[in-house]
Amino acid sequence: MKTKMIAPSLLSADFGNLERDIEMLNQSQADWIHVDVMDGRFVPNISFGFPVMKTVQKFSKKFVDVHLMIVEPEKYVEEFIAQGADLVSVHYEACIHLNRVINLIQEKGAKAGVVLNPSTPVLMLEDIIADVDLVLLMSVNPGFGGQKFIENTYKKIAETKDLILSNNSTALIEVDGGVNLENAARLFEAGADVLVAGNAVFSTENPQKTIELLKL
Ligand code: DX5
Ligand code: ZN
């Protein structure tokens, strides 16, 4: 299994130069491209939807990791997969029928992830962990880039790791929010497989170098 993966979040990219930024990521050591979709209902912010996804599909040579921060994600997962999503993650808090949504994503040919808000306990995943390809732990309250990392995430990584092992699950652990050069190594050490980084990558002078440094 490939570990220490970095998924730069397009939320912090320059939308006037999206093709350029995706091309920059194509040439970098980034493993995935993280696509944050917000609807202004599940989270108090609106980001973007299918038109941006089209641009990602057109230019990305990386694995496309779609994070849906929307209510009723089951209505849209098919379209995101049709537009090139390799992985679709839905929030535990947004799905009344989580098992059904996870099955739908996988039936349509993508990997399926479940996301937990900072206040949602890992134990809520007990009856879905064997079926998901990934657990995405929010280390900030979803909605905005550039927020402060919540320290309780380390504990949740350890709990998720235990849950995965005790269920013979193959799920990867991804951490999203406030990841930076100061905490990345410790997060990998704690058991994270994939780190999302928006601000930490795009606010630096040399994003490609920062991606490399995040893996050290
Ligand atoms: C937050 C998003 C994150 C965000 C991370 O709601 O899910 O993916 O872009 O941004 P940073 O890395 O700046 O905290
Ligand atoms: Zn995200």
PDB file of C-alpha atoms and ligand atoms in Angstrom:
ATOM      1  CA  MET A   1       0.000   0.000   0.000  1.00  0.00           C
ATOM      2  CA  LYS A   2       1.267   3.454  -0.897  1.00  0.00           C
ATOM      3  CA  THR A   3       1.574   5.650   2.162  1.00  0.00           C
ATOM      4  CA  LYS A   4       2.360   9.303   2.835  1.00  0.00           C
ATOM      5  CA  MET A   5       0.116  10.690   0.146  1.00  0.00           C
ATOM      6  CA  ILE A   6      -0.646  14.375  -0.312  1.00  0.00           C
ATOM      7  CA  ALA A   7      -3.910  15.667  -1.748  1.00  0.00           C
ATOM      8  CA  PRO A   8      -3.709  19.415  -2.436  1.00  0.00           C
ATOM      9  CA  SER A   9      -7.121  21.066  -2.161  1.00  0.00           C
ATOM     10  CA  LEU A  10      -8.223  23.108  -5.160  1.00  0.00           C
ATOM     11  CA  LEU A  11     -10.260  25.293  -2.804  1.00  0.00           C
ATOM     12  CA  SER A  12      -7.110  27.365  -2.296  1.00  0.00           C
ATOM     13  CA  ALA A  13      -6.168  27.417  -5.992  1.00  0.00           C
ATOM     14  CA  ASP A  14      -6.462  30.471  -8.237  1.00  0.00           C
ATOM     15  CA  PHE A  15      -9.767  30.072 -10.072  1.00  0.00           C
ATOM     16  CA  GLY A  16      -8.688  32.588 -12.679  1.00  0.00           C
ATOM     17  CA  ASN A  17      -5.825  30.249 -13.496  1.00  0.00           C
ATOM     18  CA  LEU A  18      -7.239  26.847 -12.724  1.00  0.00           C
ATOM     19  CA  GLU A  19      -5.669  25.121 -15.727  1.00  0.00           C
ATOM     20  CA  ARG A  20      -2.255  26.481 -14.715  1.00  0.00           C
ATOM     21  CA  ASP A  21      -2.666  25.347 -11.096  1.00  0.00           C
ATOM     22  CA  ILE A  22      -3.825  21.850 -12.090  1.00  0.00           C
ATOM     23  CA  GLU A  23      -0.904  21.607 -14.496  1.00  0.00           C
ATOM     24  CA  MET A  24       1.423  22.644 -11.650  1.00  0.00           C
ATOM     25  CA  LEU A  25      -0.032  19.813  -9.521  1.00  0.00           C
ATOM     26  CA  ASN A  26       0.356  17.361 -12.422  1.00  0.00           C
ATOM     27  CA  GLN A  27       4.081  18.160 -12.441  1.00  0.00           C
ATOM     28  CA  SER A  28       4.372  17.858  -8.644  1.00  0.00           C
ATOM     29  CA  GLN A  29       4.650  14.979  -6.192  1.00  0.00           C
ATOM     30  CA  ALA A  30       0.978  15.397  -5.282  1.00  0.00           C
ATOM     31  CA  ASP A  31      -0.755  12.025  -5.280  1.00  0.00           C
ATOM     32  CA  TRP A  32      -4.355  13.151  -5.483  1.00  0.00           C
ATOM     33  CA  ILE A  33      -6.251  16.339  -6.306  1.00  0.00           C
ATOM     34  CA  HIS A  34      -8.811  17.128  -3.595  1.00  0.00           C
ATOM     35  CA  VAL A  35     -12.025  18.753  -4.848  1.00  0.00           C
ATOM     36  CA  ASP A  36     -14.154  20.462  -2.158  1.00  0.00           C
ATOM     37  CA  VAL A  37     -17.805  20.817  -3.141  1.00  0.00           C
ATOM     38  CA  MET A  38     -19.933  22.993  -0.799  1.00  0.00           C
ATOM     39  CA  ASP A  39     -23.616  23.759  -1.108  1.00  0.00           C
ATOM     40  CA  GLY A  40     -24.253  26.533   1.416  1.00  0.00           C
ATOM     41  CA  ARG A  41     -26.590  24.191   3.307  1.00  0.00           C
ATOM     42  CA  PHE A  42     -24.514  21.405   4.796  1.00  0.00           C
ATOM     43  CA  VAL A  43     -21.754  23.967   5.343  1.00  0.00           C
ATOM     44  CA  PRO A  44     -22.012  27.759   5.651  1.00  0.00           C
ATOM     45  CA  ASN A  45     -20.192  28.384   2.369  1.00  0.00           C
ATOM     46  CA  ILE A  46     -20.612  27.727  -1.342  1.00  0.00           C
ATOM     47  CA  SER A  47     -17.572  26.668  -3.352  1.00  0.00           C
ATOM     48  CA  PHE A  48     -18.184  25.237  -6.807  1.00  0.00           C
ATOM     49  CA  GLY A  49     -19.769  22.330  -8.628  1.00  0.00           C
ATOM     50  CA  PHE A  50     -19.846  20.668 -12.016  1.00  0.00           C
ATOM     51  CA  PRO A  51     -18.279  23.396 -14.209  1.00  0.00           C
ATOM     52  CA  VAL A  52     -15.093  23.299 -12.112  1.00  0.00           C
ATOM     53  CA  MET A  53     -15.261  19.510 -12.028  1.00  0.00           C
ATOM     54  CA  LYS A  54     -15.257  19.568 -15.848  1.00  0.00           C
ATOM     55  CA  THR A  55     -12.033  21.564 -15.847  1.00  0.00           C
ATOM     56  CA  VAL A  56     -10.490  19.133 -13.358  1.00  0.00           C
ATOM     57  CA  GLN A  57     -11.492  16.218 -15.578  1.00  0.00           C
ATOM     58  CA  LYS A  58     -10.036  17.898 -18.634  1.00  0.00           C
ATOM     59  CA  PHE A  59      -6.623  18.718 -17.181  1.00  0.00           C
ATOM     60  CA  SER A  60      -5.884  16.513 -14.165  1.00  0.00           C
ATOM     61  CA  LYS A  61      -3.530  13.593 -14.575  1.00  0.00           C
ATOM     62  CA  LYS A  62      -3.864  12.769 -10.877  1.00  0.00           C
ATOM     63  CA  PHE A  63      -6.358  10.665  -8.928  1.00  0.00           C
ATOM     64  CA  VAL A  64      -9.418  12.867  -8.365  1.00  0.00           C
ATOM     65  CA  ASP A  65     -10.637  12.906  -4.743  1.00  0.00           C
ATOM     66  CA  VAL A  66     -14.069  14.549  -4.434  1.00  0.00           C
ATOM     67  CA  HIS A  67     -15.220  15.686  -0.982  1.00  0.00           C
ATOM     68  CA  LEU A  68     -18.951  16.414  -0.993  1.00  0.00           C
ATOM     69  CA  MET A  69     -20.016  18.855   1.713  1.00  0.00           C
ATOM     70  CA  ILE A  70     -23.610  18.844   0.546  1.00  0.00           C
ATOM     71  CA  VAL A  71     -26.983  17.618   1.751  1.00  0.00           C
ATOM     72  CA  GLU A  72     -28.543  14.704  -0.147  1.00  0.00           C
ATOM     73  CA  PRO A  73     -25.268  13.686  -1.809  1.00  0.00           C
ATOM     74  CA  GLU A  74     -26.989  10.603  -3.271  1.00  0.00           C
ATOM     75  CA  LYS A  75     -28.575  12.906  -5.855  1.00  0.00           C
ATOM     76  CA  TYR A  76     -25.225  13.946  -7.298  1.00  0.00           C
ATOM     77  CA  VAL A  77     -22.665  11.165  -6.834  1.00  0.00           C
ATOM     78  CA  GLU A  78     -23.360   9.592 -10.233  1.00  0.00           C
ATOM     79  CA  GLU A  79     -22.721  12.855 -12.050  1.00  0.00           C
ATOM     80  CA  PHE A  80     -19.453  13.438 -10.180  1.00  0.00           C
ATOM     81  CA  ILE A  81     -18.286   9.946 -11.119  1.00  0.00           C
ATOM     82  CA  ALA A  82     -19.339  10.513 -14.743  1.00  0.00           C
ATOM     83  CA  GLN A  83     -17.210  13.671 -14.618  1.00  0.00           C
ATOM     84  CA  GLY A  84     -14.088  11.838 -13.551  1.00  0.00           C
ATOM     85  CA  ALA A  85     -14.189  11.413  -9.766  1.00  0.00           C
ATOM     86  CA  ASP A  86     -12.014   8.442  -8.786  1.00  0.00           C
ATOM     87  CA  LEU A  87     -13.091   8.674  -5.136  1.00  0.00           C
ATOM     88  CA  VAL A  88     -16.243  10.255  -3.755  1.00  0.00           C
ATOM     89  CA  SER A  89     -16.496  10.944  -0.023  1.00  0.00           C
ATOM     90  CA  VAL A  90     -19.796  11.760   1.647  1.00  0.00           C
ATOM     91  CA  HIS A  91     -20.408  13.029   5.166  1.00  0.00           C
ATOM     92  CA  TYR A  92     -21.784  10.631   7.749  1.00  0.00           C
ATOM     93  CA  GLU A  93     -23.842  13.593   9.011  1.00  0.00           C
ATOM     94  CA  ALA A  94     -25.413  14.194   5.578  1.00  0.00           C
ATOM     95  CA  CYS A  95     -26.546  10.629   4.820  1.00  0.00           C
ATOM     96  CA  ILE A  96     -29.713   9.105   6.189  1.00  0.00           C
ATOM     97  CA  HIS A  97     -28.953   5.901   4.255  1.00  0.00           C
ATOM     98  CA  LEU A  98     -25.167   5.817   4.344  1.00  0.00           C
ATOM     99  CA  ASN A  99     -24.855   2.155   3.355  1.00  0.00           C
ATOM    100  CA  ARG A 100     -26.989   2.796   0.264  1.00  0.00           C
ATOM    101  CA  VAL A 101     -24.905   5.810  -0.822  1.00  0.00           C
ATOM    102  CA  ILE A 102     -21.613   3.942  -0.327  1.00  0.00           C
ATOM    103  CA  ASN A 103     -22.955   1.037  -2.420  1.00  0.00           C
ATOM    104  CA  LEU A 104     -24.123   3.421  -5.130  1.00  0.00           C
ATOM    105  CA  ILE A 105     -20.686   5.079  -5.388  1.00  0.00           C
ATOM    106  CA  GLN A 106     -18.956   1.713  -5.694  1.00  0.00           C
ATOM    107  CA  GLU A 107     -21.512   0.344  -8.182  1.00  0.00           C
ATOM    108  CA  LYS A 108     -20.850   3.340 -10.398  1.00  0.00           C
ATOM    109  CA  GLY A 109     -17.172   2.464 -10.427  1.00  0.00           C
ATOM    110  CA  ALA A 110     -15.553   4.837  -7.937  1.00  0.00           C
ATOM    111  CA  LYS A 111     -13.970   4.357  -4.525  1.00  0.00           C
ATOM    112  CA  ALA A 112     -16.225   5.392  -1.645  1.00  0.00           C
ATOM    113  CA  GLY A 113     -15.238   7.376   1.423  1.00  0.00           C
ATOM    114  CA  VAL A 114     -17.093   8.428   4.555  1.00  0.00           C
ATOM    115  CA  VAL A 115     -16.309  11.746   6.255  1.00  0.00           C
ATOM    116  CA  LEU A 116     -16.641  12.600   9.948  1.00  0.00           C
ATOM    117  CA  ASN A 117     -17.005  16.120  11.294  1.00  0.00           C
ATOM    118  CA  PRO A 118     -14.715  16.938  14.248  1.00  0.00           C
ATOM    119  CA  SER A 119     -17.503  16.292  16.775  1.00  0.00           C
ATOM    120  CA  THR A 120     -18.725  12.981  15.313  1.00  0.00           C
ATOM    121  CA  PRO A 121     -17.261   9.995  17.187  1.00  0.00           C
ATOM    122  CA  VAL A 122     -15.334   7.344  15.266  1.00  0.00           C
ATOM    123  CA  LEU A 123     -17.509   4.635  16.821  1.00  0.00           C
ATOM    124  CA  MET A 124     -20.356   5.711  14.504  1.00  0.00           C
ATOM    125  CA  LEU A 125     -18.422   3.922  11.747  1.00  0.00           C
ATOM    126  CA  GLU A 126     -18.520   0.502  13.353  1.00  0.00           C
ATOM    127  CA  ASP A 127     -21.134  -0.877  10.947  1.00  0.00           C
ATOM    128  CA  ILE A 128     -19.810   0.705   7.761  1.00  0.00           C
ATOM    129  CA  ILE A 129     -16.025   0.408   8.166  1.00  0.00           C
ATOM    130  CA  ALA A 130     -15.833  -2.954   6.354  1.00  0.00           C
ATOM    131  CA  ASP A 131     -17.576  -1.466   3.304  1.00  0.00           C
ATOM    132  CA  VAL A 132     -15.743   1.817   2.758  1.00  0.00           C
ATOM    133  CA  ASP A 133     -12.503   2.445   0.885  1.00  0.00           C
ATOM    134  CA  LEU A 134     -11.574   5.477   2.950  1.00  0.00           C
ATOM    135  CA  VAL A 135     -12.343   7.360   6.153  1.00  0.00           C
ATOM    136  CA  LEU A 136     -11.873  11.117   5.919  1.00  0.00           C
ATOM    137  CA  LEU A 137     -11.413  12.745   9.317  1.00  0.00           C
ATOM    138  CA  MET A 138     -12.175  16.459   9.369  1.00  0.00           C
ATOM    139  CA  SER A 139      -9.562  18.251  11.446  1.00  0.00           C
ATOM    140  CA  VAL A 140     -11.437  21.567  11.118  1.00  0.00           C
ATOM    141  CA  ASN A 141     -15.141  22.314  10.890  1.00  0.00           C
ATOM    142  CA  PRO A 142     -15.838  21.992   7.159  1.00  0.00           C
ATOM    143  CA  GLY A 143     -16.644  25.055   5.102  1.00  0.00           C
ATOM    144  CA  PHE A 144     -13.473  27.076   4.779  1.00  0.00           C
ATOM    145  CA  GLY A 145      -9.793  26.730   3.980  1.00  0.00           C
ATOM    146  CA  GLY A 146      -7.070  28.145   6.190  1.00  0.00           C
ATOM    147  CA  GLN A 147      -8.542  27.215   9.589  1.00  0.00           C
ATOM    148  CA  LYS A 148      -6.698  26.035  12.688  1.00  0.00           C
ATOM    149  CA  PHE A 149      -6.048  22.302  13.094  1.00  0.00           C
ATOM    150  CA  ILE A 150      -8.066  20.591  15.878  1.00  0.00           C
ATOM    151  CA  GLU A 151      -5.697  18.563  18.081  1.00  0.00           C
ATOM    152  CA  ASN A 152      -8.302  15.928  19.010  1.00  0.00           C
ATOM    153  CA  THR A 153      -7.782  14.537  15.482  1.00  0.00           C
ATOM    154  CA  TYR A 154      -4.726  12.540  16.641  1.00  0.00           C
ATOM    155  CA  LYS A 155      -6.943  10.581  19.007  1.00  0.00           C
ATOM    156  CA  LYS A 156      -9.464   9.978  16.231  1.00  0.00           C
ATOM    157  CA  ILE A 157      -6.770   8.686  13.876  1.00  0.00           C
ATOM    158  CA  ALA A 158      -5.736   6.122  16.492  1.00  0.00           C
ATOM    159  CA  GLU A 159      -9.353   5.075  17.045  1.00  0.00           C
ATOM    160  CA  THR A 160      -9.960   4.776  13.296  1.00  0.00           C
ATOM    161  CA  LYS A 161      -6.818   2.685  12.890  1.00  0.00           C
ATOM    162  CA  ASP A 162      -8.046   0.311  15.641  1.00  0.00           C
ATOM    163  CA  LEU A 163     -11.484   0.072  14.058  1.00  0.00           C
ATOM    164  CA  ILE A 164      -9.958  -0.723  10.644  1.00  0.00           C
ATOM    165  CA  LEU A 165      -7.700  -3.430  12.075  1.00  0.00           C
ATOM    166  CA  SER A 166     -10.382  -5.064  14.180  1.00  0.00           C
ATOM    167  CA  ASN A 167     -12.704  -5.306  11.156  1.00  0.00           C
ATOM    168  CA  ASN A 168     -10.101  -6.416   8.605  1.00  0.00           C
ATOM    169  CA  SER A 169     -10.990  -3.307   6.639  1.00  0.00           C
ATOM    170  CA  THR A 170      -8.735  -2.000   3.879  1.00  0.00           C
ATOM    171  CA  ALA A 171      -9.888   1.595   4.318  1.00  0.00           C
ATOM    172  CA  LEU A 172      -7.336   4.380   4.057  1.00  0.00           C
ATOM    173  CA  ILE A 173      -7.312   7.252   6.550  1.00  0.00           C
ATOM    174  CA  GLU A 174      -7.352  10.793   5.154  1.00  0.00           C
ATOM    175  CA  VAL A 175      -7.095  13.954   7.259  1.00  0.00           C
ATOM    176  CA  ASP A 176      -8.491  17.293   6.068  1.00  0.00           C
ATOM    177  CA  GLY A 177      -8.086  20.785   7.483  1.00  0.00           C
ATOM    178  CA  GLY A 178      -5.254  22.821   8.948  1.00  0.00           C
ATOM    179  CA  VAL A 179      -2.569  20.428   7.745  1.00  0.00           C
ATOM    180  CA  ASN A 180       0.806  22.140   7.456  1.00  0.00           C
ATOM    181  CA  LEU A 181       4.562  21.581   7.584  1.00  0.00           C
ATOM    182  CA  GLU A 182       4.476  21.558  11.399  1.00  0.00           C
ATOM    183  CA  ASN A 183       1.933  18.735  11.861  1.00  0.00           C
ATOM    184  CA  ALA A 184       2.204  16.605   8.677  1.00  0.00           C
ATOM    185  CA  ALA A 185       4.940  14.243   9.893  1.00  0.00           C
ATOM    186  CA  ARG A 186       3.152  13.598  13.177  1.00  0.00           C
ATOM    187  CA  LEU A 187      -0.121  12.927  11.335  1.00  0.00           C
ATOM    188  CA  PHE A 188       1.527  10.343   9.090  1.00  0.00           C
ATOM    189  CA  GLU A 189       3.185   8.808  12.127  1.00  0.00           C
ATOM    190  CA  ALA A 190      -0.180   8.626  13.901  1.00  0.00           C
ATOM    191  CA  GLY A 191      -1.576   6.556  11.028  1.00  0.00           C
ATOM    192  CA  ALA A 192      -2.858   8.924   8.351  1.00  0.00           C
ATOM    193  CA  ASP A 193      -2.360   7.658   4.791  1.00  0.00           C
ATOM    194  CA  VAL A 194      -3.438  10.803   2.934  1.00  0.00           C
ATOM    195  CA  LEU A 195      -3.201  14.436   4.014  1.00  0.00           C
ATOM    196  CA  VAL A 196      -5.273  17.156   2.369  1.00  0.00           C
ATOM    197  CA  ALA A 197      -3.518  20.516   2.215  1.00  0.00           C
ATOM    198  CA  GLY A 198      -5.008  23.682   0.764  1.00  0.00           C
ATOM    199  CA  ASN A 199      -3.612  26.792   2.322  1.00  0.00           C
ATOM    200  CA  ALA A 200      -0.304  25.153   3.263  1.00  0.00           C
ATOM    201  CA  VAL A 201       0.387  24.385  -0.403  1.00  0.00           C
ATOM    202  CA  PHE A 202      -1.109  27.278  -2.336  1.00  0.00           C
ATOM    203  CA  SER A 203      -0.077  30.127  -0.012  1.00  0.00           C
ATOM    204  CA  THR A 204       3.590  29.264  -0.351  1.00  0.00           C
ATOM    205  CA  GLU A 205       6.007  30.636  -2.904  1.00  0.00           C
ATOM    206  CA  ASN A 206       6.909  27.180  -4.168  1.00  0.00           C
ATOM    207  CA  PRO A 207       3.886  24.866  -3.886  1.00  0.00           C
ATOM    208  CA  GLN A 208       5.699  21.937  -5.514  1.00  0.00           C
ATOM    209  CA  LYS A 209       8.503  22.140  -2.948  1.00  0.00           C
ATOM    210  CA  THR A 210       5.945  22.369  -0.132  1.00  0.00           C
ATOM    211  CA  ILE A 211       4.250  19.185  -1.377  1.00  0.00           C
ATOM    212  CA  GLU A 212       7.630  17.431  -1.214  1.00  0.00           C
ATOM    213  CA  LEU A 213       8.306  18.773   2.280  1.00  0.00           C
ATOM    214  CA  LEU A 214       4.892  17.646   3.540  1.00  0.00           C
ATOM    215  CA  LYS A 215       5.937  14.066   2.789  1.00  0.00           C
ATOM    216  CA  LEU A 216       9.146  14.204   4.857  1.00  0.00           C
TER     217      LEU A 216
HETATM  218  C1  DX5 B   1     -12.620  22.434   4.426  1.00  0.00           C
HETATM  219  C2  DX5 B   1     -12.193  21.630   3.218  1.00  0.00           C
HETATM  220  C3  DX5 B   1     -10.741  21.425   3.142  1.00  0.00           C
HETATM  221  C4  DX5 B   1      -9.958  22.689   2.963  1.00  0.00           C
HETATM  222  C5  DX5 B   1      -8.643  22.479   3.615  1.00  0.00           C
HETATM  223  O1  DX5 B   1     -13.989  22.472   4.494  1.00  0.00           O
HETATM  224  O2  DX5 B   1     -12.797  20.352   3.246  1.00  0.00           O
HETATM  225  O3  DX5 B   1     -10.397  20.479   2.156  1.00  0.00           O
HETATM  226  O4  DX5 B   1      -9.770  23.058   1.629  1.00  0.00           O
HETATM  227  O5  DX5 B   1      -7.988  23.686   3.621  1.00  0.00           O
HETATM  228  P1  DX5 B   1      -6.731  23.988   4.525  1.00  0.00           P
HETATM  229  O6  DX5 B   1      -5.697  22.959   4.166  1.00  0.00           O
HETATM  230  O7  DX5 B   1      -6.366  25.351   4.097  1.00  0.00           O
HETATM  231  O8  DX5 B   1      -7.160  23.880   5.942  1.00  0.00           O
HETATM  232 ZN    ZN B   2     -11.983  18.728   1.871  1.00  0.00          ZN
END
